């Protein structure tokens, strides 16, 4: 979502290594709907509603034709079974599911003793020069001050740091009103994982690192914590998002609101944005559900790599941050397209 939200999973992936699929053989395997574990029990009508949210923006004739049929509100299960075929797209990387969410911060439109940390728009010179100033230079210097670039001020610098990782979020004002901010540009520096740096310093082991662990450590160690956050020179600027109401999900890569529990971020090099995808996630809390590929993420690379959107706020963040599970992702493709993909796999 930065053209898609940045995943909480970026912390995990940076620690575990890249999942980029370049140079690896990709195969396509046809399944039947009977092969999908839990298919009959799912709420297909809910999945069809989410599909309808973005399918009008799909460009190719086969997808547009199916979208027109879906707009007639047919029986949802029969619609998917009649016009699609399940395809497993794989390479030599194991499937990995993680979660992401939309953070909600406490903030104000005016600075105060509590609300001291600005959420900035991108200055013109940062668009023209890349890389521009680093995170440390932006936060400790005077370049940004007194220029009216502040959208709001928030009360927690750690949450602001993670808002930049996510790339989008909501700010709840003292009067209860909410404003939404979205990705508005970068300073041009490459992202460096603070989770990896904590492991390098011997603070934690790889398996111990999560967003919550990082936040708690930085708050317990404010001086060292600030220096740790400066390890990531990348800085994200924001824009105010007015066209999405506070009760809707944030905008995904298709520039439409995403839906908790039904939107998944994928690698569009393998999975078309807007396509229905059947998720079979393992782990402590298994998921068997038809979702829609409506988002992307900088850490989402490979045909079996997916990031599930959990919603907005702290509870969604905790649930998303715990998710790192195996499983299987099956893409529902229009019939002719599905069989064409099979021929691409043949020697």
mmCIF file of C-alpha atoms in Angstrom:
data_model
loop_
_atom_site.group_PDB
_atom_site.id
_atom_site.type_symbol
_atom_site.label_atom_id
_atom_site.label_comp_id
_atom_site.label_asym_id
_atom_site.label_seq_id
_atom_site.Cartn_x
_atom_site.Cartn_y
_atom_site.Cartn_z
ATOM 1 C CA UNK A 1 0.000 0.000 0.000
ATOM 2 C CA UNK A 2 2.669 2.445 -0.139
ATOM 3 C CA UNK A 3 1.240 1.943 -3.128
ATOM 4 C CA UNK A 4 -0.100 -0.206 -0.405
ATOM 5 C CA UNK A 5 0.548 -0.238 3.327
ATOM 6 C CA UNK A 6 3.991 -1.372 4.341
ATOM 7 C CA UNK A 7 3.664 -4.652 6.169
ATOM 8 C CA UNK A 8 4.477 -5.299 9.785
ATOM 9 C CA UNK A 9 6.056 -8.303 8.099
ATOM 10 C CA UNK A 10 8.909 -6.128 6.855
ATOM 11 C CA UNK A 11 10.486 -6.523 10.306
ATOM 12 C CA UNK A 12 10.276 -10.292 10.110
ATOM 13 C CA UNK A 13 11.459 -10.503 6.523
ATOM 14 C CA UNK A 14 14.409 -8.219 6.998
ATOM 15 C CA UNK A 15 15.550 -10.455 9.829
ATOM 16 C CA UNK A 16 14.945 -13.675 7.953
ATOM 17 C CA UNK A 17 16.342 -12.584 4.585
ATOM 18 C CA UNK A 18 14.921 -11.726 1.207
ATOM 19 C CA UNK A 19 12.173 -13.767 -0.392
ATOM 20 C CA UNK A 20 12.697 -12.323 -3.853
ATOM 21 C CA UNK A 21 11.769 -14.802 -6.525
ATOM 22 C CA UNK A 22 14.013 -13.627 -9.348
ATOM 23 C CA UNK A 23 15.817 -16.438 -11.145
ATOM 24 C CA UNK A 24 13.622 -19.164 -9.660
ATOM 25 C CA UNK A 25 11.431 -21.428 -11.754
ATOM 26 C CA UNK A 26 7.718 -20.755 -11.351
ATOM 27 C CA UNK A 27 5.143 -23.507 -11.856
ATOM 28 C CA UNK A 28 1.343 -23.432 -12.233
ATOM 29 C CA UNK A 29 -0.849 -26.271 -11.018
ATOM 30 C CA UNK A 30 -4.582 -26.673 -11.605
ATOM 31 C CA UNK A 31 -6.840 -27.711 -8.712
ATOM 32 C CA UNK A 32 -10.544 -28.386 -8.386
ATOM 33 C CA UNK A 33 -12.730 -26.576 -5.874
ATOM 34 C CA UNK A 34 -13.005 -29.879 -3.992
ATOM 35 C CA UNK A 35 -9.267 -29.574 -3.318
ATOM 36 C CA UNK A 36 -9.774 -26.353 -1.340
ATOM 37 C CA UNK A 37 -9.949 -27.132 2.350
ATOM 38 C CA UNK A 38 -13.029 -25.442 3.847
ATOM 39 C CA UNK A 39 -14.308 -24.005 0.554
ATOM 40 C CA UNK A 40 -17.931 -25.027 1.117
ATOM 41 C CA UNK A 41 -18.110 -23.430 4.571
ATOM 42 C CA UNK A 42 -16.884 -19.962 3.600
ATOM 43 C CA UNK A 43 -19.054 -16.853 3.202
ATOM 44 C CA UNK A 44 -18.750 -16.482 -0.570
ATOM 45 C CA UNK A 45 -21.221 -13.600 -0.645
ATOM 46 C CA UNK A 46 -18.901 -11.538 1.533
ATOM 47 C CA UNK A 47 -15.991 -12.370 -0.750
ATOM 48 C CA UNK A 48 -18.019 -11.371 -3.821
ATOM 49 C CA UNK A 49 -18.815 -7.985 -2.237
ATOM 50 C CA UNK A 50 -15.099 -7.352 -1.706
ATOM 51 C CA UNK A 51 -14.310 -8.485 -5.257
ATOM 52 C CA UNK A 52 -16.880 -5.986 -6.546
ATOM 53 C CA UNK A 53 -15.125 -3.160 -4.729
ATOM 54 C CA UNK A 54 -12.136 -3.300 -7.089
ATOM 55 C CA UNK A 55 -13.046 -5.377 -10.144
ATOM 56 C CA UNK A 56 -14.395 -2.335 -12.088
ATOM 57 C CA UNK A 57 -10.799 -1.080 -12.176
ATOM 58 C CA UNK A 58 -9.411 -4.245 -13.805
ATOM 59 C CA UNK A 59 -8.484 -3.556 -17.407
ATOM 60 C CA UNK A 60 -8.427 -6.794 -19.432
ATOM 61 C CA UNK A 61 -11.596 -7.999 -21.238
ATOM 62 C CA UNK A 62 -11.972 -11.313 -19.383
ATOM 63 C CA UNK A 63 -11.819 -9.676 -15.960
ATOM 64 C CA UNK A 64 -14.150 -6.869 -17.040
ATOM 65 C CA UNK A 65 -16.690 -9.379 -18.320
ATOM 66 C CA UNK A 66 -16.623 -11.292 -15.047
ATOM 67 C CA UNK A 67 -16.983 -8.041 -13.124
ATOM 68 C CA UNK A 68 -20.088 -7.173 -15.138
ATOM 69 C CA UNK A 69 -21.571 -10.581 -14.297
ATOM 70 C CA UNK A 70 -20.689 -10.143 -10.614
ATOM 71 C CA UNK A 71 -22.508 -6.795 -10.563
ATOM 72 C CA UNK A 72 -25.727 -8.687 -11.278
ATOM 73 C CA UNK A 73 -25.324 -10.246 -7.799
ATOM 74 C CA UNK A 74 -25.497 -13.941 -8.742
ATOM 75 C CA UNK A 75 -25.248 -16.763 -6.228
ATOM 76 C CA UNK A 76 -21.699 -16.106 -5.044
ATOM 77 C CA UNK A 77 -20.438 -19.671 -4.621
ATOM 78 C CA UNK A 78 -21.831 -20.729 -7.997
ATOM 79 C CA UNK A 79 -20.337 -17.625 -9.645
ATOM 80 C CA UNK A 80 -16.809 -18.452 -8.510
ATOM 81 C CA UNK A 81 -17.133 -22.143 -9.314
ATOM 82 C CA UNK A 82 -18.621 -21.586 -12.773
ATOM 83 C CA UNK A 83 -16.317 -18.878 -14.114
ATOM 84 C CA UNK A 84 -12.974 -19.482 -12.342
ATOM 85 C CA UNK A 85 -10.438 -22.260 -11.878
ATOM 86 C CA UNK A 86 -8.093 -22.563 -8.864
ATOM 87 C CA UNK A 87 -4.405 -22.305 -9.733
ATOM 88 C CA UNK A 88 -1.457 -22.816 -7.390
ATOM 89 C CA UNK A 89 1.491 -20.651 -8.434
ATOM 90 C CA UNK A 90 4.746 -21.802 -6.828
ATOM 91 C CA UNK A 91 8.513 -21.604 -6.885
ATOM 92 C CA UNK A 92 11.076 -23.087 -4.493
ATOM 93 C CA UNK A 93 10.136 -20.725 -1.638
ATOM 94 C CA UNK A 94 7.757 -21.976 1.031
ATOM 95 C CA UNK A 95 4.473 -20.162 1.559
ATOM 96 C CA UNK A 96 4.506 -17.472 4.232
ATOM 97 C CA UNK A 97 1.562 -15.518 5.619
ATOM 98 C CA UNK A 98 1.961 -12.391 7.712
ATOM 99 C CA UNK A 99 -0.433 -9.623 8.718
ATOM 100 C CA UNK A 100 -0.664 -5.866 8.434
ATOM 101 C CA UNK A 101 -2.972 -3.209 9.844
ATOM 102 C CA UNK A 102 -3.788 0.483 9.873
ATOM 103 C CA UNK A 103 -2.397 2.172 12.991
ATOM 104 C CA UNK A 104 -4.377 4.783 14.910
ATOM 105 C CA UNK A 105 -2.440 7.460 16.768
ATOM 106 C CA UNK A 106 -3.499 10.130 19.236
ATOM 107 C CA UNK A 107 -2.886 13.586 17.866
ATOM 108 C CA UNK A 108 -3.869 17.221 17.540
ATOM 109 C CA UNK A 109 -4.004 19.874 14.848
ATOM 110 C CA UNK A 110 -2.017 22.152 17.161
ATOM 111 C CA UNK A 111 1.240 21.384 19.009
ATOM 112 C CA UNK A 112 1.270 21.218 22.785
ATOM 113 C CA UNK A 113 3.278 19.743 25.633
ATOM 114 C CA UNK A 114 1.631 16.383 24.917
ATOM 115 C CA UNK A 115 1.436 16.548 21.127
ATOM 116 C CA UNK A 116 5.023 17.340 20.179
ATOM 117 C CA UNK A 117 5.867 15.088 17.246
ATOM 118 C CA UNK A 118 4.945 16.417 13.793
ATOM 119 C CA UNK A 119 3.484 14.412 10.922
ATOM 120 C CA UNK A 120 4.993 16.134 7.897
ATOM 121 C CA UNK A 121 4.024 16.706 4.291
ATOM 122 C CA UNK A 122 6.846 16.311 1.805
ATOM 123 C CA UNK A 123 8.761 19.531 1.125
ATOM 124 C CA UNK A 124 9.397 20.420 -2.537
ATOM 125 C CA UNK A 125 13.158 19.955 -2.327
ATOM 126 C CA UNK A 126 12.734 16.359 -1.106
ATOM 127 C CA UNK A 127 10.904 15.603 -4.358
ATOM 128 C CA UNK A 128 13.701 17.118 -6.445
ATOM 129 C CA UNK A 129 16.708 15.654 -4.606
ATOM 130 C CA UNK A 130 17.187 11.952 -3.897
ATOM 131 C CA UNK A 131 18.477 10.993 -1.479
ATOM 132 C CA UNK A 132 17.573 14.054 0.587
ATOM 133 C CA UNK A 133 18.177 14.547 4.326
ATOM 134 C CA UNK A 134 18.317 11.454 6.526
ATOM 135 C CA UNK A 135 15.896 10.668 9.355
ATOM 136 C CA UNK A 136 18.387 11.993 11.895
ATOM 137 C CA UNK A 137 18.863 15.260 9.975
ATOM 138 C CA UNK A 138 15.117 15.768 9.544
ATOM 139 C CA UNK A 139 14.279 15.136 13.197
ATOM 140 C CA UNK A 140 17.190 17.005 14.799
ATOM 141 C CA UNK A 141 17.627 19.908 12.370
ATOM 142 C CA UNK A 142 15.617 23.025 11.591
ATOM 143 C CA UNK A 143 14.911 22.399 7.906
ATOM 144 C CA UNK A 144 11.268 21.424 8.381
ATOM 145 C CA UNK A 145 10.290 23.952 11.032
ATOM 146 C CA UNK A 146 8.189 27.050 10.486
ATOM 147 C CA UNK A 147 7.130 26.127 6.963
ATOM 148 C CA UNK A 148 3.558 24.964 7.570
ATOM 149 C CA UNK A 149 4.376 21.396 6.528
ATOM 150 C CA UNK A 150 2.752 19.825 9.586
ATOM 151 C CA UNK A 151 -0.482 17.896 9.017
ATOM 152 C CA UNK A 152 -0.843 17.180 12.750
ATOM 153 C CA UNK A 153 1.187 16.512 15.867
ATOM 154 C CA UNK A 154 1.090 13.160 17.729
ATOM 155 C CA UNK A 155 2.008 12.158 21.242
ATOM 156 C CA UNK A 156 4.278 9.154 20.630
ATOM 157 C CA UNK A 157 7.440 9.200 18.466
ATOM 158 C CA UNK A 158 7.615 5.406 18.453
ATOM 159 C CA UNK A 159 4.120 5.065 17.017
ATOM 160 C CA UNK A 160 5.004 7.762 14.473
ATOM 161 C CA UNK A 161 8.032 5.698 13.402
ATOM 162 C CA UNK A 162 5.820 2.660 12.852
ATOM 163 C CA UNK A 163 3.226 4.775 11.078
ATOM 164 C CA UNK A 164 5.960 5.464 8.548
ATOM 165 C CA UNK A 165 6.640 1.752 8.180
ATOM 166 C CA UNK A 166 2.947 1.086 7.604
ATOM 167 C CA UNK A 167 2.655 4.058 5.248
ATOM 168 C CA UNK A 168 -0.912 4.936 6.194
ATOM 169 C CA UNK A 169 -2.983 5.444 9.311
ATOM 170 C CA UNK A 170 -5.529 7.424 11.281
ATOM 171 C CA UNK A 171 -5.012 10.183 13.823
ATOM 172 C CA UNK A 172 -7.659 10.574 16.529
ATOM 173 C CA UNK A 173 -8.031 14.177 17.669
ATOM 174 C CA UNK A 174 -8.919 15.276 21.234
ATOM 175 C CA UNK A 175 -12.518 16.051 20.217
ATOM 176 C CA UNK A 176 -13.003 12.516 18.890
ATOM 177 C CA UNK A 177 -12.755 13.401 15.208
ATOM 178 C CA UNK A 178 -10.442 11.289 13.077
ATOM 179 C CA UNK A 179 -8.262 12.272 10.145
ATOM 180 C CA UNK A 180 -6.643 9.782 7.826
ATOM 181 C CA UNK A 181 -3.148 10.167 6.385
ATOM 182 C CA UNK A 182 -1.586 8.300 3.491
ATOM 183 C CA UNK A 183 1.809 7.952 1.909
ATOM 184 C CA UNK A 184 3.009 11.254 0.490
ATOM 185 C CA UNK A 185 6.616 10.593 -0.501
ATOM 186 C CA UNK A 186 10.042 9.622 0.877
ATOM 187 C CA UNK A 187 13.406 11.181 1.501
ATOM 188 C CA UNK A 188 15.086 8.764 -0.916
ATOM 189 C CA UNK A 189 17.147 6.783 1.603
ATOM 190 C CA UNK A 190 16.910 2.994 1.650
ATOM 191 C CA UNK A 191 14.985 1.372 4.478
ATOM 192 C CA UNK A 192 17.151 -0.300 7.134
ATOM 193 C CA UNK A 193 15.512 -2.670 9.595
ATOM 194 C CA UNK A 194 15.862 -1.751 13.254
ATOM 195 C CA UNK A 195 14.948 -5.360 14.019
ATOM 196 C CA UNK A 196 18.030 -6.577 12.166
ATOM 197 C CA UNK A 197 20.125 -3.993 14.014
ATOM 198 C CA UNK A 198 18.835 -5.198 17.387
ATOM 199 C CA UNK A 199 19.860 -8.743 16.474
ATOM 200 C CA UNK A 200 23.268 -7.531 15.256
ATOM 201 C CA UNK A 201 23.816 -5.757 18.577
ATOM 202 C CA UNK A 202 22.863 -8.891 20.499
ATOM 203 C CA UNK A 203 19.819 -7.286 22.136
ATOM 204 C CA UNK A 204 17.461 -10.013 20.887
ATOM 205 C CA UNK A 205 17.519 -13.212 18.872
ATOM 206 C CA UNK A 206 15.864 -13.272 15.442
ATOM 207 C CA UNK A 207 12.842 -15.222 16.645
ATOM 208 C CA UNK A 208 12.221 -12.710 19.451
ATOM 209 C CA UNK A 209 11.915 -9.617 17.259
ATOM 210 C CA UNK A 210 8.470 -8.154 16.585
ATOM 211 C CA UNK A 211 6.932 -4.702 16.325
ATOM 212 C CA UNK A 212 5.735 -4.891 19.946
ATOM 213 C CA UNK A 213 9.145 -5.970 21.220
ATOM 214 C CA UNK A 214 10.849 -3.102 19.383
ATOM 215 C CA UNK A 215 8.343 -0.536 20.653
ATOM 216 C CA UNK A 216 8.661 -1.672 24.264
ATOM 217 C CA UNK A 217 12.460 -1.674 24.168
ATOM 218 C CA UNK A 218 12.637 1.832 22.681
ATOM 219 C CA UNK A 219 10.260 3.155 25.342
ATOM 220 C CA UNK A 220 12.236 1.532 28.147
ATOM 221 C CA UNK A 221 15.473 2.929 26.731
ATOM 222 C CA UNK A 222 14.556 6.372 25.357
ATOM 223 C CA UNK A 223 18.085 7.623 24.631
ATOM 224 C CA UNK A 224 19.404 4.391 23.106
ATOM 225 C CA UNK A 225 16.005 3.858 21.544
ATOM 226 C CA UNK A 226 16.086 7.132 19.658
ATOM 227 C CA UNK A 227 19.526 6.250 18.327
ATOM 228 C CA UNK A 228 18.194 2.846 17.274
ATOM 229 C CA UNK A 229 15.406 4.454 15.253
ATOM 230 C CA UNK A 230 17.968 6.739 13.596
ATOM 231 C CA UNK A 231 19.575 3.541 12.252
ATOM 232 C CA UNK A 232 16.820 3.630 9.638
ATOM 233 C CA UNK A 233 17.632 6.717 7.532
ATOM 234 C CA UNK A 234 14.454 6.356 5.450
ATOM 235 C CA UNK A 235 11.742 8.886 6.275
ATOM 236 C CA UNK A 236 8.164 8.840 4.986
ATOM 237 C CA UNK A 237 6.081 11.958 4.434
ATOM 238 C CA UNK A 238 2.284 11.950 4.430
ATOM 239 C CA UNK A 239 -0.729 13.548 2.814
ATOM 240 C CA UNK A 240 -4.180 14.016 4.244
ATOM 241 C CA UNK A 241 -6.679 11.566 2.737
ATOM 242 C CA UNK A 242 -10.094 13.203 2.604
ATOM 243 C CA UNK A 243 -12.013 11.044 0.151
ATOM 244 C CA UNK A 244 -12.108 7.969 2.402
ATOM 245 C CA UNK A 245 -14.420 8.237 5.395
ATOM 246 C CA UNK A 246 -13.177 7.224 8.825
ATOM 247 C CA UNK A 247 -15.399 4.119 8.894
ATOM 248 C CA UNK A 248 -13.910 2.726 5.677
ATOM 249 C CA UNK A 249 -10.643 0.879 5.333
ATOM 250 C CA UNK A 250 -7.500 2.629 4.079
ATOM 251 C CA UNK A 251 -6.676 2.790 0.393
ATOM 252 C CA UNK A 252 -4.819 -0.166 -1.033
ATOM 253 C CA UNK A 253 -2.707 -0.488 -4.143
ATOM 254 C CA UNK A 254 -5.826 -0.325 -6.339
ATOM 255 C CA UNK A 255 -6.714 3.046 -4.775
ATOM 256 C CA UNK A 256 -9.816 1.568 -3.129
ATOM 257 C CA UNK A 257 -10.536 0.841 0.523
ATOM 258 C CA UNK A 258 -9.285 -2.507 1.760
ATOM 259 C CA UNK A 259 -11.374 -4.820 3.938
ATOM 260 C CA UNK A 260 -10.295 -6.443 7.214
ATOM 261 C CA UNK A 261 -10.098 -10.205 6.919
ATOM 262 C CA UNK A 262 -10.871 -10.205 3.187
ATOM 263 C CA UNK A 263 -8.054 -8.150 1.625
ATOM 264 C CA UNK A 264 -4.649 -9.675 1.064
ATOM 265 C CA UNK A 265 -1.454 -8.034 -0.176
ATOM 266 C CA UNK A 266 0.407 -10.044 -2.825
ATOM 267 C CA UNK A 267 3.269 -9.822 -5.279
ATOM 268 C CA UNK A 268 1.653 -8.539 -8.502
ATOM 269 C CA UNK A 269 4.469 -10.113 -10.511
ATOM 270 C CA UNK A 270 2.645 -13.402 -9.856
ATOM 271 C CA UNK A 271 -0.908 -12.588 -8.753
ATOM 272 C CA UNK A 272 -3.091 -10.052 -10.613
ATOM 273 C CA UNK A 273 -4.378 -7.246 -8.417
ATOM 274 C CA UNK A 274 -8.127 -7.702 -8.041
ATOM 275 C CA UNK A 275 -8.031 -11.491 -8.352
ATOM 276 C CA UNK A 276 -9.835 -13.685 -5.790
ATOM 277 C CA UNK A 277 -7.382 -15.810 -3.785
ATOM 278 C CA UNK A 278 -8.159 -18.776 -1.567
ATOM 279 C CA UNK A 279 -6.132 -18.671 1.641
ATOM 280 C CA UNK A 280 -5.254 -21.776 3.653
ATOM 281 C CA UNK A 281 -3.191 -20.433 6.547
ATOM 282 C CA UNK A 282 -1.836 -22.785 9.173
ATOM 283 C CA UNK A 283 -0.510 -21.970 12.622
ATOM 284 C CA UNK A 284 -2.300 -21.502 15.937
ATOM 285 C CA UNK A 285 -5.331 -19.808 14.374
ATOM 286 C CA UNK A 286 -5.933 -21.400 10.958
ATOM 287 C CA UNK A 287 -7.724 -19.432 8.249
ATOM 288 C CA UNK A 288 -9.685 -20.953 5.358
ATOM 289 C CA UNK A 289 -11.173 -18.040 3.449
ATOM 290 C CA UNK A 290 -11.693 -16.500 0.040
ATOM 291 C CA UNK A 291 -9.976 -13.103 -0.064
ATOM 292 C CA UNK A 292 -9.137 -10.613 -2.802
ATOM 293 C CA UNK A 293 -5.655 -9.485 -3.859
ATOM 294 C CA UNK A 294 -6.128 -5.730 -3.487
ATOM 295 C CA UNK A 295 -2.804 -4.603 -2.113
ATOM 296 C CA UNK A 296 0.961 -4.891 -2.372
ATOM 297 C CA UNK A 297 3.884 -4.284 -0.038
ATOM 298 C CA UNK A 298 7.615 -3.736 -0.303
ATOM 299 C CA UNK A 299 8.272 -6.956 1.648
ATOM 300 C CA UNK A 300 5.755 -9.078 -0.256
ATOM 301 C CA UNK A 301 7.794 -10.970 -2.837
ATOM 302 C CA UNK A 302 7.060 -14.346 -4.412
ATOM 303 C CA UNK A 303 4.041 -16.360 -5.605
ATOM 304 C CA UNK A 304 3.260 -17.839 -2.176
ATOM 305 C CA UNK A 305 3.900 -14.714 -0.113
ATOM 306 C CA UNK A 306 0.820 -12.963 1.267
ATOM 307 C CA UNK A 307 -0.028 -10.334 3.862
ATOM 308 C CA UNK A 308 -3.502 -10.329 5.405
ATOM 309 C CA UNK A 309 -5.133 -7.018 6.358
ATOM 310 C CA UNK A 310 -6.436 -7.143 9.949
ATOM 311 C CA UNK A 311 -8.101 -3.740 10.273
ATOM 312 C CA UNK A 312 -7.449 -0.549 12.243
ATOM 313 C CA UNK A 313 -6.115 0.121 15.721
ATOM 314 C CA UNK A 314 -4.151 -1.557 18.492
ATOM 315 C CA UNK A 315 -6.063 -4.858 18.584
ATOM 316 C CA UNK A 316 -5.607 -5.300 14.833
ATOM 317 C CA UNK A 317 -1.938 -4.401 15.231
ATOM 318 C CA UNK A 318 -1.385 -7.002 17.933
ATOM 319 C CA UNK A 319 -3.075 -9.704 15.864
ATOM 320 C CA UNK A 320 -1.172 -8.747 12.712
ATOM 321 C CA UNK A 321 2.152 -8.611 14.537
ATOM 322 C CA UNK A 322 1.804 -12.191 15.801
ATOM 323 C CA UNK A 323 1.112 -13.679 12.399
ATOM 324 C CA UNK A 324 3.919 -15.542 10.668
ATOM 325 C CA UNK A 325 2.528 -18.843 9.474
ATOM 326 C CA UNK A 326 2.854 -21.382 6.658
ATOM 327 C CA UNK A 327 0.056 -22.465 4.372
ATOM 328 C CA UNK A 328 -1.057 -22.279 0.771
ATOM 329 C CA UNK A 329 -2.426 -19.535 -1.487
ATOM 330 C CA UNK A 330 -4.553 -20.528 -4.467
ATOM 331 C CA UNK A 331 -5.417 -17.934 -7.119
ATOM 332 C CA UNK A 332 -8.841 -18.063 -8.802
ATOM 333 C CA UNK A 333 -8.304 -17.259 -12.470
ATOM 334 C CA UNK A 334 -10.797 -16.851 -15.340
ATOM 335 C CA UNK A 335 -11.025 -20.250 -17.038
ATOM 336 C CA UNK A 336 -9.221 -19.467 -20.312
ATOM 337 C CA UNK A 337 -6.516 -17.544 -18.484
ATOM 338 C CA UNK A 338 -6.036 -20.446 -16.056
ATOM 339 C CA UNK A 339 -5.473 -22.983 -18.847
ATOM 340 C CA UNK A 340 -3.140 -20.575 -20.654
ATOM 341 C CA UNK A 341 -1.047 -20.369 -17.500
ATOM 342 C CA UNK A 342 -0.766 -24.176 -17.446
ATOM 343 C CA UNK A 343 0.673 -24.213 -20.960
ATOM 344 C CA UNK A 344 3.328 -21.706 -19.867
ATOM 345 C CA UNK A 345 4.577 -24.265 -17.345
ATOM 346 C CA UNK A 346 4.932 -27.096 -19.876
ATOM 347 C CA UNK A 347 8.440 -27.735 -21.307
#
